[in-house]
């Protein structure tokens, strides 16, 4: 057996599922994307082997796998980009008569939902499918205020191979691999912490930076434009939106998209204005809103009901945080509110 077959998978190697029936595997794959052809490249006397493990991070499904040499074809998949990343071995892709090869020095192939054919050697790698609209929006968010996502559409409408020959691209590809390695953390996954880390958002950001060549230029060209805009007005509108939506979950990603600020600039703006990060400030505002509700309670209000209505999932954590900020327990504030309003 080829040495590549013995290499560990990118993640969940011990949970790998083994397939030895190529037709059965083709049927399974066809449930997730349009498989037009799938067959071994080796003679029938050579055993077919495919090992794969799957992980879900946010809205992304990642599949890490080994396959013996195969050939195949994938049909059009509008709006969905295919990302194939080679760790060992090699693969070749054909789209509209053009050939694209990936291997150790050029490990990533991107296909923007076009029909393509492929052929692999003994191959160990990773595949995922991304929402092209989300990828375009991510690029626009990184680009900053005033940039339309349409600016990045051309880069995301053509097949690409990303190589290690250019320093910035090599660093992004290595960072992408580190992001995938984060998935192999069973304890974090069991506690639900992987979802909190928003690894899918990180993956989208790295891919946007790597695939959208205009991002590097856009950052330089729009820096002065962004400085010329009224940052105070943008920030004021963001704070007003937060205040109006305290009853709903608010993520850093949503704050970035609403404001056009990068994550780094958001952290800096809140730190300069309030001495804390954006999520910490949102939490403080929720606690203040909870205090107002407790001081002006309806007849049926309880501490648990008010905390739940404002998005606090854990009553004891809410009480601890409330006491830490205001120096008084929420139940005492509720009693004072009932006394004041009879």
Coordinates of C-alpha atoms in Angstrom, one line a residue:
X1 CA 0.0 0.0 0.0
X2 CA 1.2 3.5 -0.8
X3 CA 2.8 5.4 2.2
X4 CA 0.3 8.2 1.9
X5 CA -2.4 5.7 3.0
X6 CA -0.7 5.4 6.4
X7 CA -0.6 9.1 7.1
X8 CA -3.0 10.4 9.8
X9 CA -6.0 12.5 8.6
X10 CA -6.1 16.2 9.4
X11 CA -8.5 15.7 12.3
X12 CA -10.5 12.9 14.0
X13 CA -8.2 10.2 12.6
X14 CA -9.4 7.7 15.1
X15 CA -13.0 8.3 14.0
X16 CA -12.3 7.7 10.3
X17 CA -14.9 5.8 8.3
X18 CA -13.5 3.3 5.8
X19 CA -15.2 2.7 2.4
X20 CA -14.1 -0.1 0.1
X21 CA -17.0 0.1 -2.3
X22 CA -16.5 2.9 -4.9
X23 CA -20.2 2.9 -6.0
X24 CA -21.5 3.0 -2.5
X25 CA -19.2 5.9 -1.7
X26 CA -20.3 7.7 -4.9
X27 CA -23.9 7.3 -3.8
X28 CA -23.1 8.9 -0.4
X29 CA -21.2 11.8 -1.9
X30 CA -24.0 12.5 -4.3
X31 CA -26.3 13.3 -1.3
X32 CA -24.1 16.4 -0.7
X33 CA -23.0 17.6 -4.1
X34 CA -23.7 16.6 -7.7
X35 CA -21.5 13.6 -8.5
X36 CA -21.4 12.9 -12.3
X37 CA -18.7 10.3 -12.3
X38 CA -16.6 8.5 -9.7
X39 CA -14.3 5.5 -10.2
X40 CA -10.9 4.0 -9.2
X41 CA -8.0 4.8 -11.5
X42 CA -6.2 1.5 -10.6
X43 CA -6.9 -1.9 -12.1
X44 CA -9.8 -3.9 -10.6
X45 CA -7.2 -6.2 -9.0
X46 CA -6.0 -3.3 -6.8
X47 CA -8.2 -2.9 -3.7
X48 CA -10.2 0.4 -3.4
X49 CA -9.7 2.3 -0.1
X50 CA -11.2 5.6 1.1
X51 CA -10.9 6.8 4.7
X52 CA -12.6 10.0 5.9
X53 CA -13.7 11.9 8.9
X54 CA -16.1 14.8 9.1
X55 CA -16.4 17.8 11.4
X56 CA -19.0 20.6 11.6
X57 CA -17.9 24.1 12.5
X58 CA -20.6 26.7 12.4
X59 CA -22.2 26.5 9.0
X60 CA -19.2 24.6 7.5
X61 CA -18.7 20.9 7.1
X62 CA -15.1 19.8 6.8
X63 CA -14.1 16.4 5.4
X64 CA -10.6 15.1 6.0
X65 CA -9.7 12.0 4.0
X66 CA -7.4 9.6 2.2
X67 CA -8.3 8.1 -1.1
X68 CA -6.5 5.7 -3.4
X69 CA -6.1 7.0 -7.0
X70 CA -9.6 8.0 -8.4
X71 CA -11.1 9.9 -11.3
X72 CA -14.4 11.7 -11.3
X73 CA -16.6 14.6 -12.3
X74 CA -18.6 17.1 -10.3
X75 CA -21.6 19.0 -11.8
X76 CA -22.5 22.6 -11.5
X77 CA -23.2 23.8 -7.9
X78 CA -24.3 27.4 -8.2
X79 CA -23.5 29.7 -5.3
X80 CA -21.3 27.1 -3.7
X81 CA -17.5 27.1 -3.9
X82 CA -15.5 23.9 -3.5
X83 CA -12.2 24.1 -1.6
X84 CA -9.8 21.2 -2.0
X85 CA -6.6 21.2 0.0
X86 CA -3.8 18.8 -0.6
X87 CA -1.7 17.6 2.4
X88 CA 0.1 14.7 0.7
X89 CA 0.0 13.3 -2.9
X90 CA -1.4 15.3 -5.9
X91 CA -4.6 15.9 -7.8
X92 CA -5.5 17.4 -11.2
X93 CA -8.7 19.3 -12.1
X94 CA -10.0 20.3 -15.5
X95 CA -12.6 23.1 -16.0
X96 CA -13.6 24.3 -19.5
X97 CA -10.5 22.8 -21.1
X98 CA -8.1 24.3 -18.6
X99 CA -6.0 22.2 -16.2
X100 CA -5.2 23.0 -12.5
X101 CA -2.9 20.9 -10.4
X102 CA -2.4 20.8 -6.6
X103 CA 0.4 19.2 -4.6
X104 CA 2.7 20.1 -1.7
X105 CA 3.9 23.4 -3.1
X106 CA 0.6 24.5 -4.5
X107 CA -1.9 22.9 -2.1
X108 CA -5.3 24.7 -2.6
X109 CA -7.8 24.4 -5.4
X110 CA -10.8 26.7 -5.5
X111 CA -13.8 26.1 -7.8
X112 CA -16.7 28.6 -7.9
X113 CA -19.5 26.1 -8.5
X114 CA -18.5 25.2 -12.0
X115 CA -18.6 21.7 -13.4
X116 CA -15.1 20.0 -13.3
X117 CA -13.3 16.8 -13.7
X118 CA -10.5 15.5 -11.5
X119 CA -8.0 12.7 -11.1
X120 CA -5.9 12.0 -8.0
X121 CA -2.8 10.0 -7.0
X122 CA -2.8 8.5 -3.6
X123 CA -4.1 11.5 -1.8
X124 CA -4.5 12.8 1.7
X125 CA -6.3 16.1 2.0
X126 CA -9.3 18.2 3.1
X127 CA -12.4 19.4 1.3
X128 CA -15.1 21.9 2.2
X129 CA -17.8 23.8 0.5
X130 CA -18.3 27.5 1.1
X131 CA -21.2 29.9 0.5
X132 CA -19.9 32.3 -2.2
X133 CA -22.1 35.2 -1.1
X134 CA -20.9 34.9 2.5
X135 CA -17.3 34.7 1.2
X136 CA -17.9 37.9 -0.9
X137 CA -19.5 39.7 2.1
X138 CA -16.6 38.7 4.3
X139 CA -14.1 40.2 1.8
X140 CA -16.2 43.4 1.8
X141 CA -16.2 43.5 5.6
X142 CA -12.4 43.1 5.7
X143 CA -12.1 45.8 3.0
X144 CA -13.9 48.2 5.2
X145 CA -16.4 51.1 5.0
X146 CA -17.5 52.1 1.5
X147 CA -16.5 48.9 -0.3
X148 CA -19.1 46.8 -2.2
X149 CA -18.9 43.0 -2.2
X150 CA -19.2 43.2 -6.0
X151 CA -15.7 44.5 -6.1
X152 CA -14.4 41.0 -5.1
X153 CA -16.8 39.0 -7.3
X154 CA -14.3 38.5 -10.2
X155 CA -11.8 36.7 -8.0
X156 CA -14.6 34.4 -6.7
X157 CA -16.0 33.6 -10.1
X158 CA -12.9 31.8 -11.5
X159 CA -11.0 28.6 -10.5
X160 CA -7.8 29.3 -8.7
X161 CA -4.8 27.4 -7.3
X162 CA -3.0 28.9 -4.4
X163 CA 0.7 28.2 -4.1
X164 CA 3.4 28.5 -1.4
X165 CA 5.7 30.5 -3.6
X166 CA 4.5 34.0 -2.5
X167 CA 5.2 34.8 1.1
X168 CA 1.8 36.3 2.1
X169 CA -0.1 33.5 0.5
X170 CA 2.1 30.9 2.1
X171 CA 1.5 32.4 5.5
X172 CA -2.3 32.4 4.9
X173 CA -2.3 28.8 3.8
X174 CA -0.3 27.8 6.9
X175 CA -2.7 29.7 9.1
X176 CA -5.6 28.0 7.4
X177 CA -4.1 24.6 8.3
X178 CA -3.8 25.8 11.9
X179 CA -7.5 26.7 11.8
X180 CA -8.4 23.2 10.7
X181 CA -6.2 21.7 13.4
X182 CA -8.4 23.5 16.0
X183 CA -11.2 21.2 15.1
X184 CA -9.4 18.2 16.6
X185 CA -10.3 19.2 20.2
X186 CA -12.9 16.7 21.5
X187 CA -13.3 18.3 24.9
X188 CA -14.0 21.7 23.4
X189 CA -16.4 20.1 20.9
X190 CA -18.3 18.2 23.6
X191 CA -18.7 21.4 25.7
X192 CA -19.9 23.4 22.7
X193 CA -16.8 25.7 22.9
X194 CA -15.9 25.1 19.3
X195 CA -19.1 26.9 18.2
X196 CA -18.2 29.8 20.5
X197 CA -14.8 30.2 18.9
X198 CA -16.5 30.8 15.5
X199 CA -13.8 28.8 13.6
X200 CA -16.0 29.0 10.5
X201 CA -15.8 32.8 10.6
X202 CA -12.0 32.5 10.9
X203 CA -11.9 30.1 7.9
X204 CA -14.0 32.4 5.8
X205 CA -11.7 35.4 6.6
X206 CA -8.5 33.5 5.7
X207 CA -10.0 32.3 2.4
X208 CA -11.2 35.8 1.6
X209 CA -7.8 37.2 2.2
X210 CA -6.1 34.4 0.2
X211 CA -8.5 34.3 -2.8
X212 CA -9.4 38.0 -3.2
X213 CA -6.3 39.6 -4.7
X214 CA -8.0 43.0 -4.6
X215 CA -8.2 43.0 -0.8
X216 CA -4.5 44.0 -0.4
X217 CA -5.0 46.9 -2.9
X218 CA -8.4 47.8 -1.4
X219 CA -6.9 48.3 2.0
X220 CA -4.4 50.7 0.8
X221 CA -6.7 52.6 -1.6
X222 CA -9.6 53.1 0.9
X223 CA -7.6 53.9 4.0
X224 CA -7.8 57.6 3.4
X225 CA -11.4 57.4 2.3
X226 CA -12.3 55.7 5.6
X227 CA -10.4 58.3 7.6
X228 CA -12.4 61.0 5.7
X229 CA -15.8 59.5 6.7
X230 CA -17.4 60.5 9.9
X231 CA -16.3 57.7 12.2
X232 CA -18.2 59.3 15.1
X233 CA -21.4 59.0 13.1
X234 CA -20.8 55.4 12.1
X235 CA -19.9 54.5 15.7
X236 CA -23.0 56.4 17.1
X237 CA -25.3 54.5 14.7
X238 CA -23.7 51.2 15.8
X239 CA -24.3 52.0 19.5
X240 CA -27.9 52.9 18.7
X241 CA -28.4 49.6 16.9
X242 CA -26.9 47.7 19.8
X243 CA -29.3 49.4 22.3
X244 CA -32.3 48.6 20.1
X245 CA -31.3 44.9 19.8
X246 CA -30.2 44.0 23.3
X247 CA -32.9 41.4 23.6
X248 CA -31.3 39.4 20.8
X249 CA -27.9 37.7 20.5
X250 CA -25.2 40.0 19.1
X251 CA -21.9 38.6 17.8
X252 CA -18.7 40.3 16.8
X253 CA -19.2 39.3 13.2
X254 CA -22.6 41.1 13.2
X255 CA -21.0 44.2 14.7
X256 CA -18.4 44.1 11.9
X257 CA -20.9 43.8 9.2
X258 CA -23.1 46.5 10.6
X259 CA -20.3 49.0 11.1
X260 CA -17.8 48.1 8.4
X261 CA -15.1 48.1 11.0
X262 CA -12.6 45.3 11.1
X263 CA -12.5 43.3 14.3
X264 CA -9.3 45.0 15.3
X265 CA -10.7 48.5 14.8
X266 CA -13.9 47.5 16.7
X267 CA -11.8 46.4 19.7
X268 CA -9.8 49.6 19.5
X269 CA -12.9 51.9 19.2
X270 CA -14.7 50.4 22.2
X271 CA -11.5 50.3 24.2
X272 CA -10.9 54.0 23.6
X273 CA -14.5 55.0 24.2
X274 CA -15.5 52.7 27.0
X275 CA -12.4 51.0 28.3
X276 CA -13.5 47.5 27.3
X277 CA -14.2 45.3 24.3
X278 CA -17.4 45.4 22.2
X279 CA -18.9 42.2 23.6
X280 CA -18.1 43.3 27.2
X281 CA -19.9 46.6 26.5
X282 CA -22.9 44.8 25.1
X283 CA -23.0 42.7 28.2
X284 CA -22.8 45.8 30.5
X285 CA -25.7 47.4 28.5
X286 CA -27.8 44.2 29.0
X287 CA -27.1 44.3 32.7
X288 CA -28.1 48.0 32.9
X289 CA -31.3 47.2 30.9
X290 CA -32.0 44.4 33.4
X291 CA -31.5 46.8 36.3
X292 CA -34.1 49.1 34.7
X293 CA -36.6 46.3 34.3
X294 CA -36.0 45.2 37.9
X295 CA -36.6 48.7 39.2
X296 CA -39.8 49.1 37.1
X297 CA -41.2 45.5 37.3
X298 CA -44.5 44.3 35.9
X299 CA -46.6 42.4 38.4
X300 CA -45.6 39.0 37.0
X301 CA -41.9 39.8 36.6
X302 CA -39.2 37.6 38.2
X303 CA -35.4 37.7 38.2
X304 CA -35.3 34.5 36.1
X305 CA -37.9 35.8 33.7
X306 CA -36.1 39.2 33.2
X307 CA -32.7 37.6 32.8
X308 CA -34.0 35.1 30.3
X309 CA -35.9 37.8 28.3
X310 CA -32.6 39.7 27.9
X311 CA -30.7 36.7 26.6
X312 CA -28.9 35.6 29.8
X313 CA -28.9 31.8 29.6
X314 CA -27.7 31.1 33.1
X315 CA -29.4 32.6 36.1
X316 CA -26.6 32.1 38.5
X317 CA -24.1 33.7 36.1
X318 CA -26.5 36.6 35.6
X319 CA -26.8 37.2 39.3
X320 CA -23.0 37.0 39.8
X321 CA -22.3 39.4 36.9
X322 CA -25.1 41.8 38.1
X323 CA -23.7 41.8 41.6
X324 CA -20.2 42.4 40.3
X325 CA -21.2 45.5 38.3
X326 CA -23.8 47.1 40.7
X327 CA -22.7 45.7 44.1
X328 CA -26.2 44.4 44.8
X329 CA -28.2 41.2 44.1
X330 CA -30.9 41.4 41.4
X331 CA -33.5 40.0 43.8
X332 CA -32.8 43.0 46.1
X333 CA -33.3 45.4 43.2
X334 CA -36.6 43.7 42.3
X335 CA -37.8 44.0 45.9
X336 CA -36.9 47.7 45.8
X337 CA -38.7 48.1 42.5
X338 CA -41.9 46.5 43.9
X339 CA -41.7 48.8 47.0
X340 CA -41.3 51.9 44.9
X341 CA -44.1 51.0 42.4
X342 CA -46.4 49.3 44.9

